[in-house]
Amino acid sequence: MKKSICPIMLLSLFLISGCNNKNNSSSIEEKDSYTVSYYSEDNILLYQDQVKKGEASLYNGDEPTKKSQYANYEYSFFGWDKDLTNIKSDLEVHPIFKKLSAEEIEVEDYTYRRFINENNETEAYEIYKYNNFEDESDLVVPSSYLNKPVIQIGKACFMETPIKSITIPEGIEVIDAYAFNSCDVLSSVTLPSSLRIINHAAFYLTTNLKELDLKGVQFIGEDNFELCEGLNNLIVNNDNPFYSTYEGGLYINDYSKLIKMSENVNKVNLHEKCNILGIESLSRLNNVLEVTIPSSITNMEEGVFFETQISKVVLNASIEEIPFNTFKFCRKLKEVELPSSLSVIGDYGFYRCESLVSISFPDSLTEIGEFSFAYCFALKQFNISSNLEFIGYGALDEMTALEEFIVSQRNTHYHVIEGSLYNYDSTTLVRVPQTKKAIMIPNFVTTIGSGAFYKCQEITQLQLPNKLETIEQHAFYFMNQVTKLDIPTSVTTIEASAFDTMEQLSSITIPDNITVLADNLFAYCTNLSEVNLPKNLETIGKETFYSCESIIDITFPVSLKEVGYHAFELCSNLESIHYNGTEAQFNKISLRDSGIPSSVTVYCNED
């Protein structure tokens, strides 16, 4: 009995172990997606792609580069060292480079360069340059030279040439960056099925190109079809595992991400599987006036609508952020409907949307980035929703029609007094509308915020509150109708460029507890003639009085130790400096490159 127990137990354990192993193996095989990691020549991670089992991986980073050790050759990128068409496991891939001689071989219309091995033996050729800038005929590119194949069209090879059409033969694998950039006569390009790589901006500004069949290409660099105003049809092979096309748009193979919509389309019709709008994917649309982005879109990358002619956008997208440059230079945009999920408007989000007349923010919005609404000339009101807590530097600059801010009663970060924007407890003046003709700053204000009076050119007189402590950078920039300003003795901090370009300012008094005059503080105050420097001043910063051409005389306190780079540059009428110390003390002041004219007379106390 005892002899039979052990074998049975061992068999049971084996069967159990075998079942577990089988289950583990099965779970690995049934993994839904895999990670493809792309590395540089130096083994630095360039890009990671999550790929569904059995599908292709598409690299979406910058073209990899490899530095050459000597100037007589360079390296050209020719793809990756793994098959990327049928991903069934996590992969690490590295770039393949071919060595390209810098030697130029000019033969009639073309200049060639050699692809070489380690023994300097020729393996293939690149067409490096097209030499005939007068020929507007149709071209057929040579497929070989000296019985060796041509495998690459070189960087900027045909750039700005007057060719009308071109046929690129089989065997060519790479079209390098800028190859056809600004070929504004080029209307027809025939690409070979051997082509695998089109590097960045290769077809940038080919304005007359109508159609392009990309065949089986597997990598397309950035900015390839920007400013291709006539291009209305991009085609790829049906069996291309990397790219697809639909209704004028170029997508990754499964349609989940739009790479670029042809700028000549009359309507934006996204594929139903699309959930990502790629970088500048809808940029520069010329003929589309209105567009609705469906709720299936969950992510928008930078500059999606950059420089379009659209007048109305409805964002039903399920997004939380409008990224950097999204609507930048959309000068005809009048109306935008934002999604209820939105929490962030990124830097330059609506920069120079010059026709935008109104915009409403959802309660979910918490942040408005730097320069996001700068140069929105048509906005008369700016409504701040209940949860907005941050407005970036310059976000409200050049809003020349803005009359008032309106803040939700539930907002606990901002407050409005007579149309101007303050922080919630009203201790910081955040922004004054540029249309204001007069303002009375409450005495409880302690900070004038960055750019608070930016280009408020209608205000001619200004009295600062007697409890003021801080004046931030560019606070009064280009406020050029105020002629006199007395800084209260309570002020302890004045930041760079605070009074920059106050062109009519003629007189200013600075309190004695200021020890540093910040960089560019009075730059381009061309009418400034009377400056009372603080008695405890130690440093005059860089370009502090740059181009203050009306200053004739100025008094330096004995406490002064340093005058910064170009501090008095272009102060062409400065005649004299009165110094409250001895000549020996004056000579200890650091004045190197201060810009003080050599003709200036310095008056010191007697030793």
XYZ file of C-alpha atoms in Angstrom:
607
model
C 0.000 0.000 0.000
C 2.712 2.445 0.963
C 4.636 1.759 -2.237
C 1.691 2.767 -4.394
C 0.988 6.070 -2.630
C 4.113 7.985 -3.730
C 3.823 7.366 -7.465
C 0.144 8.349 -7.392
C 0.907 11.505 -5.465
C 3.767 12.376 -7.816
C 1.544 11.770 -10.821
C -1.130 14.007 -9.304
C 1.396 16.747 -8.671
C 2.686 16.425 -12.213
C -0.809 16.681 -13.652
C -1.615 19.704 -11.512
C 1.691 21.331 -12.424
C 1.108 20.552 -16.070
C -2.328 22.114 -15.966
C -0.963 25.250 -14.357
C 1.799 25.527 -16.955
C -0.698 25.109 -19.714
C -2.913 27.811 -18.245
C 0.033 30.193 -17.867
C 1.099 29.554 -21.443
C -2.437 30.136 -22.607
C -2.682 33.433 -20.728
C 0.486 34.667 -22.408
C -0.763 33.716 -25.856
C -4.098 35.385 -25.217
C -2.604 38.745 -24.248
C -4.621 41.469 -25.960
C -1.813 43.909 -26.743
C 1.962 44.238 -26.728
C 4.505 46.996 -26.252
C 6.895 47.856 -29.067
C 9.814 49.935 -27.810
C 11.833 51.922 -30.341
C 15.421 52.758 -29.367
C 18.042 55.069 -30.836
C 21.497 54.072 -31.960
C 22.648 54.963 -28.430
C 19.941 52.764 -26.891
C 17.817 55.716 -25.756
C 14.080 55.092 -25.826
C 12.539 57.120 -28.650
C 8.941 55.952 -28.695
C 6.665 53.241 -27.347
C 3.671 51.864 -29.167
C 0.865 49.762 -27.704
C -0.238 47.308 -30.403
C -3.153 44.915 -30.552
C -2.159 41.309 -31.084
C -1.471 40.521 -34.755
C -1.494 44.139 -35.912
C 1.330 46.359 -37.144
C 3.288 48.851 -35.068
C 3.650 52.379 -36.440
C 6.564 54.488 -35.253
C 5.392 58.019 -34.436
C 8.555 59.845 -33.415
C 11.270 61.905 -35.062
C 13.523 60.273 -37.645
C 16.350 58.481 -35.832
C 19.832 59.848 -36.451
C 23.361 58.538 -36.106
C 26.390 60.794 -35.859
C 29.335 60.120 -38.125
C 32.845 60.071 -36.723
C 34.334 61.953 -39.665
C 33.141 64.653 -42.053
C 33.662 62.523 -45.169
C 30.579 60.394 -44.579
C 27.213 60.404 -42.806
C 24.485 57.929 -41.959
C 21.033 57.614 -43.477
C 18.068 56.004 -41.713
C 16.651 52.959 -43.537
C 14.070 51.475 -41.184
C 14.061 49.073 -38.259
C 15.725 45.766 -37.445
C 12.471 43.870 -36.697
C 9.379 42.967 -38.688
C 6.656 45.332 -37.476
C 3.710 43.964 -39.475
C 2.385 41.185 -37.211
C 3.130 41.874 -33.554
C 2.727 38.810 -31.304
C 5.066 39.692 -28.441
C 6.692 42.644 -26.719
C 9.501 43.925 -28.957
C 12.592 46.065 -28.719
C 13.599 47.495 -32.086
C 16.598 49.507 -33.233
C 17.198 51.633 -36.329
C 19.069 50.489 -39.409
C 21.530 52.968 -40.922
C 23.454 52.957 -44.183
C 26.799 54.721 -44.568
C 26.724 57.543 -47.125
C 29.865 59.125 -48.549
C 30.022 62.937 -48.614
C 31.802 62.825 -51.976
C 29.674 64.421 -54.724
C 29.657 62.981 -58.242
C 28.102 65.370 -60.772
C 26.793 63.762 -63.981
C 24.707 66.005 -66.277
C 21.352 66.714 -64.570
C 22.125 64.835 -61.349
C 24.669 64.771 -58.573
C 25.145 61.390 -56.866
C 26.592 60.176 -53.594
C 27.714 56.643 -52.780
C 26.401 54.279 -50.140
C 29.503 52.457 -48.973
C 30.520 49.510 -46.803
C 33.286 49.465 -44.224
C 35.840 48.915 -47.001
C 34.659 52.061 -48.819
C 33.189 49.908 -51.587
C 30.119 51.223 -53.392
C 26.904 49.326 -52.657
C 24.303 51.779 -54.004
C 23.713 55.443 -54.801
C 21.718 58.417 -53.593
C 20.529 61.095 -55.982
C 21.843 63.990 -53.950
C 20.930 66.944 -56.127
C 19.012 67.852 -59.277
C 21.074 70.338 -61.280
C 18.701 71.535 -63.980
C 16.739 74.511 -62.618
C 15.481 75.566 -66.027
C 13.889 72.345 -67.239
C 10.141 72.206 -66.520
C 9.631 68.896 -68.302
C 8.411 65.585 -66.881
C 11.171 63.628 -65.175
C 11.896 59.927 -64.761
C 14.499 59.460 -62.060
C 17.364 57.087 -62.911
C 17.055 53.718 -61.209
C 20.796 52.996 -61.298
C 24.207 54.501 -61.849
C 27.331 52.568 -62.879
C 25.393 49.305 -62.534
C 24.550 50.005 -58.891
C 20.977 50.734 -57.749
C 19.734 54.176 -56.724
C 18.006 53.653 -53.366
C 17.481 57.163 -51.980
C 16.284 60.622 -53.067
C 18.503 62.969 -51.049
C 17.682 65.758 -48.642
C 16.256 68.826 -50.466
C 17.208 67.128 -53.745
C 14.477 68.742 -55.896
C 13.616 71.606 -53.537
C 12.224 74.683 -55.345
C 12.866 73.217 -58.789
C 10.329 73.901 -61.616
C 9.563 70.262 -62.483
C 5.965 69.499 -63.476
C 5.883 65.754 -62.865
C 8.220 63.052 -61.670
C 8.314 59.269 -61.754
C 10.412 57.605 -59.075
C 11.481 54.101 -60.143
C 11.306 50.793 -58.307
C 14.238 50.156 -56.033
C 14.177 53.529 -54.286
C 13.433 53.000 -50.594
C 13.818 56.447 -49.010
C 12.778 59.996 -49.871
C 14.729 62.192 -47.500
C 13.635 65.401 -45.764
C 12.601 68.433 -47.872
C 13.173 66.469 -51.104
C 10.296 68.195 -52.968
C 9.773 71.107 -50.593
C 8.322 74.205 -52.318
C 8.031 72.578 -55.750
C 5.015 74.755 -56.512
C 4.671 73.629 -60.155
C 4.799 69.912 -59.387
C 1.394 68.349 -60.080
C 2.131 64.628 -60.436
C 4.362 62.254 -58.470
C 4.534 58.504 -59.115
C 5.991 56.604 -56.182
C 7.380 53.042 -56.344
C 6.082 50.099 -54.313
C 9.630 49.723 -52.945
C 9.365 53.048 -51.092
C 9.333 52.582 -47.313
C 10.334 55.927 -45.790
C 9.310 59.532 -46.486
C 11.177 61.794 -44.095
C 9.865 65.076 -42.672
C 8.586 67.898 -44.895
C 9.504 66.027 -48.083
C 6.350 67.361 -49.825
C 5.882 70.529 -47.773
C 4.441 73.422 -49.829
C 3.914 71.449 -53.037
C 0.859 73.573 -53.674
C -0.112 72.154 -57.077
C 0.045 68.452 -56.194
C -3.446 66.933 -56.544
C -3.026 63.271 -55.636
C -0.418 61.007 -54.101
C -0.405 57.206 -54.012
C 1.738 56.221 -51.016
C 1.715 52.520 -51.917
C 3.157 50.477 -49.033
C 5.135 53.199 -47.257
C 5.763 52.446 -43.564
C 7.036 55.755 -42.151
C 5.941 59.323 -42.942
C 7.731 62.159 -41.129
C 6.106 65.310 -39.764
C 4.900 68.247 -41.895
C 4.878 66.235 -45.109
C 1.576 67.501 -46.466
C 1.427 70.941 -44.849
C 0.480 73.775 -47.207
C -0.326 71.307 -49.998
C -3.352 73.394 -50.923
C -4.323 71.399 -54.008
C -3.929 67.931 -52.506
C -7.350 66.312 -52.145
C -6.555 62.621 -52.398
C -4.062 60.460 -50.508
C -4.005 56.759 -51.401
C -2.359 53.743 -49.798
C -2.479 50.056 -50.711
C -5.386 48.156 -49.202
C -2.918 45.724 -47.677
C -0.691 48.441 -46.187
C -0.315 47.375 -42.521
C 0.745 50.862 -41.358
C -1.575 53.451 -42.936
C -5.131 53.822 -44.185
C -7.027 56.590 -45.954
C -10.634 57.691 -45.688
C -12.528 60.709 -47.057
C -9.369 62.744 -47.662
C -7.721 61.787 -44.388
C -4.564 59.802 -43.692
C -4.896 57.502 -40.661
C -2.894 54.862 -38.915
C -3.917 51.447 -40.199
C -6.851 50.732 -37.841
C -8.290 54.266 -38.305
C -7.970 55.017 -34.583
C -5.797 58.099 -35.190
C -6.050 60.785 -37.866
C -2.595 61.839 -39.021
C -3.536 64.489 -41.562
C -6.646 65.641 -43.378
C -6.109 66.965 -46.901
C -6.257 70.748 -46.739
C -8.482 70.921 -49.821
C -11.456 68.899 -48.473
C -14.869 70.601 -48.343
C -16.085 68.703 -45.286
C -14.465 66.971 -42.314
C -15.861 63.441 -42.190
C -13.906 61.411 -39.643
C -13.830 57.633 -39.716
C -16.134 56.131 -37.084
C -13.201 54.279 -35.468
C -11.144 57.452 -35.001
C -10.593 58.510 -31.385
C -7.342 60.518 -31.651
C -6.689 63.683 -33.658
C -2.941 63.819 -34.281
C -0.594 66.803 -34.314
C -1.942 69.489 -36.701
C -4.180 66.841 -38.246
C -6.893 69.343 -39.252
C -4.577 72.304 -39.747
C -4.841 74.793 -42.603
C -8.198 73.584 -43.930
C -9.082 76.063 -46.665
C -12.663 75.198 -47.633
C -14.272 74.030 -44.386
C -16.320 76.674 -42.553
C -17.871 74.556 -39.813
C -16.852 71.317 -38.152
C -18.298 69.144 -35.402
C -15.939 66.829 -33.553
C -17.854 63.756 -32.309
C -17.845 62.350 -28.775
C -15.811 59.357 -30.009
C -12.723 61.610 -29.999
C -11.005 61.133 -26.639
C -7.651 62.779 -27.328
C -6.456 65.789 -29.296
C -2.756 66.391 -29.832
C -1.053 69.773 -30.362
C -2.160 72.242 -33.031
C -5.109 70.233 -34.392
C -6.870 73.275 -35.956
C -3.746 75.389 -36.468
C -4.295 78.129 -39.092
C -7.608 76.841 -40.451
C -10.237 79.057 -42.134
C -13.023 77.567 -39.975
C -15.618 79.953 -38.499
C -17.413 77.552 -36.131
C -16.273 74.489 -34.187
C -18.447 72.269 -32.029
C -16.343 70.076 -29.750
C -18.503 67.206 -28.640
C -15.252 65.359 -28.023
C -14.748 63.582 -24.697
C -11.558 65.489 -23.952
C -10.138 67.152 -20.861
C -7.546 69.383 -22.530
C -7.226 71.723 -25.473
C -3.472 71.361 -26.030
C -0.765 73.810 -27.102
C -1.554 75.741 -30.316
C -4.903 74.000 -30.902
C -6.669 76.995 -32.505
C -3.626 79.225 -33.012
C -3.981 81.620 -35.978
C -7.600 80.592 -36.657
C -8.273 84.191 -37.635
C -11.829 83.575 -38.964
C -13.035 81.535 -35.996
C -16.116 83.233 -34.524
C -17.751 80.569 -32.383
C -16.593 77.565 -30.355
C -18.640 75.144 -28.280
C -16.459 73.494 -25.649
C -17.113 70.070 -24.097
C -18.372 69.750 -20.527
C -15.373 67.530 -19.713
C -12.785 70.252 -20.453
C -10.418 71.139 -17.593
C -7.385 72.770 -19.302
C -6.857 75.186 -22.178
C -3.165 74.944 -23.026
C -0.642 77.639 -23.924
C -1.513 79.547 -27.124
C -4.777 77.575 -27.329
C -6.768 80.393 -29.033
C -3.859 82.706 -29.862
C -4.812 85.228 -32.583
C -8.368 84.023 -33.019
C -9.063 87.556 -34.169
C -12.761 87.066 -35.049
C -13.805 85.191 -31.914
C -16.771 87.179 -30.554
C -17.809 85.019 -27.627
C -16.805 81.944 -25.712
C -18.336 80.145 -22.730
C -16.321 77.936 -20.444
C -17.684 74.799 -18.769
C -17.656 74.577 -14.965
C -15.040 71.832 -15.290
C -12.402 74.306 -16.581
C -9.639 74.934 -14.025
C -6.707 76.329 -16.051
C -6.101 78.746 -18.923
C -2.522 78.621 -20.259
C -0.059 81.311 -21.271
C -1.024 83.589 -24.205
C -4.091 81.396 -24.755
C -6.416 84.293 -25.752
C -3.838 86.905 -26.732
C -4.809 88.918 -29.830
C -8.475 87.905 -29.656
C -9.452 91.366 -30.864
C -13.232 90.830 -31.047
C -13.962 89.543 -27.525
C -15.888 92.158 -25.538
C -16.603 90.062 -22.459
C -14.585 87.364 -20.774
C -16.624 85.010 -18.625
C -14.843 83.109 -15.875
C -16.540 79.887 -14.833
C -16.987 78.577 -11.316
C -13.859 76.415 -10.966
C -11.284 78.395 -12.944
C -8.274 78.857 -10.655
C -5.331 79.758 -12.925
C -4.839 82.207 -15.807
C -1.379 82.056 -17.385
C 0.973 84.901 -18.226
C -0.113 86.938 -21.269
C -3.341 84.959 -21.665
C -5.403 88.158 -21.898
C -2.978 90.380 -23.851
C -4.064 92.409 -26.896
C -7.784 91.895 -26.296
C -8.412 95.374 -27.632
C -12.236 95.226 -27.552
C -12.538 93.733 -24.052
C -14.774 95.851 -21.849
C -15.257 93.734 -18.754
C -14.701 90.483 -16.949
C -17.657 88.519 -15.604
C -16.967 85.969 -12.870
C -19.276 83.226 -11.674
C -20.555 83.864 -8.155
C -19.370 80.374 -7.218
C -15.748 81.032 -8.220
C -13.455 81.219 -5.171
C -10.292 82.367 -6.986
C -11.295 85.529 -8.847
C -13.372 88.644 -8.226
C -14.474 91.615 -10.352
C -14.476 95.274 -9.336
C -15.851 97.743 -11.909
C -15.100 95.361 -14.779
C -11.454 94.692 -13.822
C -10.236 91.308 -12.641
C -8.796 90.743 -9.150
C -7.956 87.687 -7.108
C -10.685 86.482 -4.766
C -9.751 88.613 -1.749
C -9.015 91.590 -4.038
C -5.417 91.996 -2.866
C -4.025 91.426 -6.383
C -5.092 93.338 -9.471
C -4.901 90.665 -12.189
C -6.021 92.446 -15.372
C -7.569 95.712 -16.476
C -9.479 95.701 -19.800
C -7.561 97.625 -22.457
C -10.641 99.744 -23.216
C -10.717 101.261 -19.712
C -10.386 105.047 -19.701
C -9.991 105.419 -15.932
C -9.557 103.219 -12.885
C -9.492 103.685 -9.135
C -7.397 100.945 -7.537
C -8.723 100.086 -4.054
C -6.354 100.842 -1.175
C -6.411 97.202 -0.008
C -4.591 96.053 -3.187
C -1.034 94.924 -2.365
C 0.052 93.515 -5.758
C -0.183 94.750 -9.327
C -0.024 91.482 -11.290
C 2.011 90.581 -14.384
C 0.759 92.574 -17.359
C -2.159 93.972 -15.349
C -2.203 97.263 -17.312
C -0.743 95.801 -20.529
C -1.415 98.341 -23.299
C -4.118 100.206 -21.374
C -3.547 103.217 -23.595
C -6.774 105.072 -22.757
C -5.782 105.683 -19.129
C -3.939 108.995 -18.682
C -3.694 109.265 -14.901
C -3.011 106.623 -12.302
C -2.724 106.697 -8.533
C -1.286 103.605 -6.898
C -2.700 102.366 -3.558
C -0.760 103.326 -0.451
C -0.520 99.713 0.767
C 1.001 98.424 -2.467
C 3.939 96.036 -1.928
C 4.698 94.305 -5.252
C 4.712 95.362 -8.905
C 5.150 92.300 -11.128
C 6.782 92.009 -14.549
C 5.320 94.021 -17.445
C 2.689 95.405 -15.052
C 2.445 98.754 -16.916
C 3.934 97.670 -20.252
C 3.067 100.057 -23.100
C 0.702 102.073 -20.911
C 1.867 105.039 -22.910
C -0.481 107.894 -21.911
C 0.532 108.185 -18.247
C 3.064 110.987 -17.744
C 3.837 110.802 -14.014
C 3.995 107.975 -11.517
C 4.772 108.030 -7.799
C 5.602 104.634 -6.347
C 4.335 104.333 -2.753
C 6.930 103.924 0.000
C 5.291 100.581 0.906
C 6.559 98.927 -2.318
C 9.394 96.434 -1.703
C 9.512 94.562 -5.038
C 9.467 95.796 -8.625
C 10.017 93.096 -11.258
C 11.619 93.228 -14.724
C 10.094 95.389 -17.480
C 7.388 96.698 -15.141
C 7.396 100.148 -16.845
C 8.790 99.038 -20.215
C 7.710 101.267 -23.161
C 5.676 103.811 -21.155
C 6.495 106.280 -23.896
C 4.909 109.391 -22.311
C 6.185 108.804 -18.799
C 8.334 111.820 -17.930
C 8.704 111.601 -14.166
C 8.909 108.779 -11.631
C 9.822 108.503 -7.962
C 11.069 105.177 -6.599
C 10.948 104.480 -2.833
C 14.195 104.265 -0.872
C 13.711 100.640 0.226
C 14.209 99.395 -3.342
C 17.794 98.135 -3.652
C 17.666 96.682 -7.183
C 16.272 98.203 -10.378
C 15.293 95.133 -12.412
C 16.274 94.407 -16.016
C 14.527 96.501 -18.714
C 12.594 98.344 -16.022
C 12.314 101.626 -17.967
C 13.420 100.422 -21.427
C 12.030 102.585 -24.253
C 10.551 105.171 -21.883
C 11.682 107.722 -24.435
C 10.137 110.748 -22.700
C 11.484 109.974 -19.227
C 13.559 112.926 -18.049
C 13.192 113.029 -14.263
C 14.194 109.937 -12.264
C 14.572 109.946 -8.498
C 16.614 106.872 -7.626
C 16.284 105.313 -4.151
C 18.920 106.245 -1.563
C 19.678 102.580 -0.824
C 20.009 101.437 -4.443
C 22.780 98.884 -4.995
C 22.165 97.533 -8.525
C 20.890 98.928 -11.806
C 20.023 95.895 -13.956
C 20.568 95.042 -17.615
C 19.067 97.532 -20.087
C 17.188 99.239 -17.243
C 17.175 102.653 -18.952
C 17.707 101.382 -22.503
C 16.778 104.074 -25.059
C 15.651 106.600 -22.426
C 16.801 109.361 -24.720
C 15.302 112.252 -22.706
C 17.409 111.725 -19.575
C 19.945 114.540 -19.382
C 21.049 114.273 -15.780
C 20.810 111.546 -13.138
C 21.992 111.186 -9.540
C 23.619 107.973 -8.307
C 23.415 107.198 -4.573
C 26.582 106.315 -2.687
C 25.175 102.821 -2.066
C 25.355 101.900 -5.781
C 27.691 98.976 -6.547
C 26.845 97.839 -10.080
C 25.379 99.179 -13.325
C 24.324 96.343 -15.629
C 24.935 95.498 -19.271
C 23.627 98.241 -21.622
C 21.743 99.849 -18.726
C 22.119 103.303 -20.323
C 22.530 102.209 -23.961
C 21.052 104.757 -26.433
C 20.606 107.363 -23.698
C 21.988 109.725 -26.282
C 21.280 112.983 -24.388
C 22.715 111.949 -21.039
C 25.223 114.684 -20.131
C 25.957 114.352 -16.440
C 25.926 111.990 -13.479
C 25.922 113.402 -9.963
C 27.379 110.996 -7.433
C 26.828 111.415 -3.702
C 30.217 109.938 -2.827
C 33.860 110.544 -3.596
C 35.654 109.895 -6.858
C 37.464 106.976 -5.242
C 34.125 105.443 -4.266
C 32.691 106.043 -7.739
C 35.615 104.222 -9.324
C 34.660 101.076 -7.392
C 31.259 100.872 -9.091
C 31.119 98.125 -11.737
C 30.300 99.984 -14.961
C 31.579 97.559 -17.619
C 29.432 97.631 -20.794
C 26.891 99.829 -19.006
C 26.314 101.910 -22.137
C 26.968 105.223 -20.359
C 28.125 107.624 -23.121
C 31.815 108.429 -22.981
C 30.984 112.146 -23.142
C 29.155 112.103 -19.782
C 30.595 114.302 -17.014
C 30.624 112.738 -13.537
C 30.381 115.092 -10.563
C 31.592 113.640 -7.246
C 31.968 115.008 -3.734
C 35.426 116.154 -2.759
C 37.613 113.513 -1.084
